[in-house]
Amino acid sequence: MRDTYREQLRETMADLARMVDLVHTALADATTALLTSDLSLAEQVISNDRMIDDLAEELEKRTFSMLARQAPVAGELRTVFSAIRMLGELTRMGDLAAHVAKIARLRFPACAVPDTLQDNFRQMADVAGSMVADAGAMLRNLDVDTAGKLAAEDKVMDELRRDQFKSLVDGSWSHTVEAAVDSALLGRYYERIADHAVEIAERMVYVVTGDDPV
Amino acid sequence: MRDTYREQLRETMADLARMVDLVHTALADATTALLTSDLSLAEQVISNDRMIDDLAEELEKRTFSMLARQAPVAGELRTVFSAIRMLGELTRMGDLAAHVAKIARLRFPACAVPDTLQDNFRQMADVAGSMVADAGAMLRNLDVDTAGKLAAEDKVMDELRRDQFKSLVDGSWSHTVEAAVDSALLGRYYERIADHAVEIAERMVYVVTGDDPV
């Protein structure tokens, strides 16, 4: 019975890693849709978000019934407890990727991101994508060393966001107010995806070592 | 033993309601700081966010040990499970109120919100504040009827956000790009606080009735 329980826990972690993969794809596709004004790809990201939500719903039910059927012991309980919280993070990351796609769709056939910020956004998307992949690897391998890498990447993300902000408000902005508002919100979405990846990394440290993440 | 458990659950719900009160105060103070350029009040909101985080940390530990020491039965498990998720929502709501205060601090002694948007923000803050209070009442009274009111208030919030957006991008914006960016982000923070209040309401329906919130 204990072995079956551990098996279920392993499966739950693997399913969380699958959710991370879906988020990673959604983020990459949303970025392509945004920077290349690809309407059909944007639509695809928006409709695929349902898959992430469905998986979250299924996993929420499973973690609930794991708690109901058998009281887990310390390390197991840490895992289930953290899974419940990580589910929330991942659902939100999917929503944020969909938000990026929605701005791409809203401005089609124009591109929401002005030329002067394309590089900045590409870098933000690359860093965020790498952080999501790192969080997924931590879930898959129960590895904690990558947490340090994620924290360092998050600093790069903060710098990119600061650069972006500077170009929006230093008086040199030559595009529309609409483009400024879009860029500020888009920047926020990428930054939040990165924040959630860091939170997942911190939860994984807690799952593996028992060290308090809060 | 069962009675003690139920007592602990009641306490946990009451503490979640206390977190809601702290968020409600933070939101009201952050709004006053924002609209009246009150630097010391902004600082106070920012430093008080630690109280919300500390309470969340304490409640996280308590819900964990409630799961560890005694396997809860159906309705109790729903409550603990939902408390774990609501803790995350409330921590985030506190962060968002602090974000509002940080923009107020950043622009001091100027006001981040232009005259033309002051009314819009005051209304957004009123609706968000009412929604937070309603979510708190649901936690305190285990009442589910208020969920409908919250959903209706959320629609008002969406309309206010749409009005705000329109004034930012319809070409009539006569303020700086910086003010537009600030307003867009501030609007987003209020909207997200409202979203979290709705999520808490949905969780409470689940706690009380067992109806699936996802």
Short mmCIF file of C-alpha atoms in Angstrom, two decimals, chain A residues 57 60-61 63-64 67-68 71 74 77-78 81 84-85 87-88 92 96 99 107 161 165 168-169 173 177-178 180-182 184-185 188-189 192 203 206 212-214, chain B residues 57 60-61 63-64 67-68 71 74 77-78 81 84-85 87-88 92 96 99 107 161 165 168-169 173 177-178 180-182 184-185 188-189 192 203 206 212-214:
data_model
loop_
_atom_site.label_atom_id
_atom_site.label_comp_id
_atom_site.label_asym_id
_atom_site.label_seq_id
_atom_site.Cartn_x
_atom_site.Cartn_y
_atom_site.Cartn_z
CA GLU A 57 -8.31 20.01 -12.33
CA GLU A 60 -6.28 18.70 -7.86
CA LYS A 61 -8.77 15.85 -7.56
CA THR A 63 -4.04 15.13 -4.62
CA PHE A 64 -7.29 15.54 -2.72
CA LEU A 67 -4.97 12.97 1.26
CA ALA A 68 -8.40 11.44 1.86
CA ALA A 71 -2.63 9.90 5.68
CA ALA A 74 6.29 13.53 6.57
CA LEU A 77 2.94 15.05 2.95
CA ARG A 78 5.48 17.71 1.98
CA PHE A 81 1.17 19.82 0.10
CA ILE A 84 -1.34 21.55 -4.31
CA ARG A 85 0.44 24.91 -4.31
CA LEU A 87 -0.77 23.39 -9.32
CA GLY A 88 -1.95 26.91 -8.63
CA ARG A 92 -1.51 30.83 -13.50
CA LEU A 96 -0.21 34.46 -18.38
CA HIS A 99 -2.60 36.77 -21.93
CA ARG A 107 -3.28 43.97 -32.33
CA ARG A 161 12.37 44.59 -17.25
CA PHE A 165 10.83 50.43 -18.40
CA LEU A 168 9.17 53.48 -22.01
CA VAL A 169 9.49 56.43 -19.68
CA TRP A 173 9.36 56.80 -26.70
CA VAL A 177 0.62 55.31 -25.90
CA GLU A 178 -1.20 52.07 -26.76
CA ALA A 180 3.62 51.64 -24.38
CA VAL A 181 0.72 50.23 -22.37
CA ASP A 182 0.85 46.91 -24.26
CA ALA A 184 4.30 47.42 -19.97
CA LEU A 185 1.63 44.75 -19.49
CA ARG A 188 4.68 42.23 -16.50
CA TYR A 189 3.33 38.90 -17.81
CA ARG A 192 5.30 37.01 -13.45
CA ARG A 203 8.82 24.53 -3.33
CA TYR A 206 11.24 22.17 0.35
CA ASP A 212 11.13 25.97 4.65
CA PRO A 213 10.26 27.80 1.43
CA VAL A 214 8.24 30.59 3.05
CA GLU B 57 3.64 31.37 7.01
CA GLU B 60 0.82 27.23 6.25
CA LYS B 61 2.63 25.45 9.08
CA THR B 63 -2.51 23.44 8.00
CA PHE B 64 0.48 21.20 7.34
CA LEU B 67 -2.82 17.11 7.86
CA ALA B 68 0.13 15.35 9.49
CA ALA B 71 -6.29 12.46 8.68
CA ALA B 74 -14.37 14.69 3.83
CA LEU B 77 -10.32 17.86 4.26
CA ARG B 78 -12.13 20.18 1.85
CA PHE B 81 -7.28 21.80 1.20
CA ILE B 84 -3.91 25.93 1.63
CA ARG B 85 -4.97 27.47 -1.68
CA LEU B 87 -3.42 31.27 1.78
CA GLY B 88 -1.68 31.65 -1.57
CA ARG B 92 -0.68 37.56 -3.35
CA LEU B 96 -0.58 43.57 -4.99
CA HIS B 99 2.68 47.16 -5.44
CA ARG B 107 6.13 59.08 -7.97
CA ARG B 161 -10.94 48.55 -16.38
CA PHE B 165 -8.13 51.36 -21.09
CA LEU B 168 -5.44 55.43 -22.28
CA VAL B 169 -5.49 54.38 -25.92
CA TRP B 173 -4.35 60.92 -23.57
CA VAL B 177 3.73 57.96 -21.34
CA GLU B 178 4.98 57.24 -17.81
CA ALA B 180 -0.10 55.86 -18.95
CA VAL B 181 2.17 52.96 -18.04
CA ASP B 182 1.65 53.55 -14.31
CA ALA B 184 -2.18 50.48 -16.86
CA LEU B 185 -0.18 48.57 -14.25
CA ARG B 188 -4.03 45.54 -13.49
CA TYR B 189 -3.21 45.30 -9.75
CA ARG B 192 -6.08 41.04 -9.94
CA ARG B 203 -13.32 28.09 -2.82
CA TYR B 206 -16.62 24.38 -2.39
CA ASP B 212 -16.35 21.74 -7.48
CA PRO B 213 -14.71 25.17 -7.84
CA VAL B 214 -12.43 24.28 -10.75
#
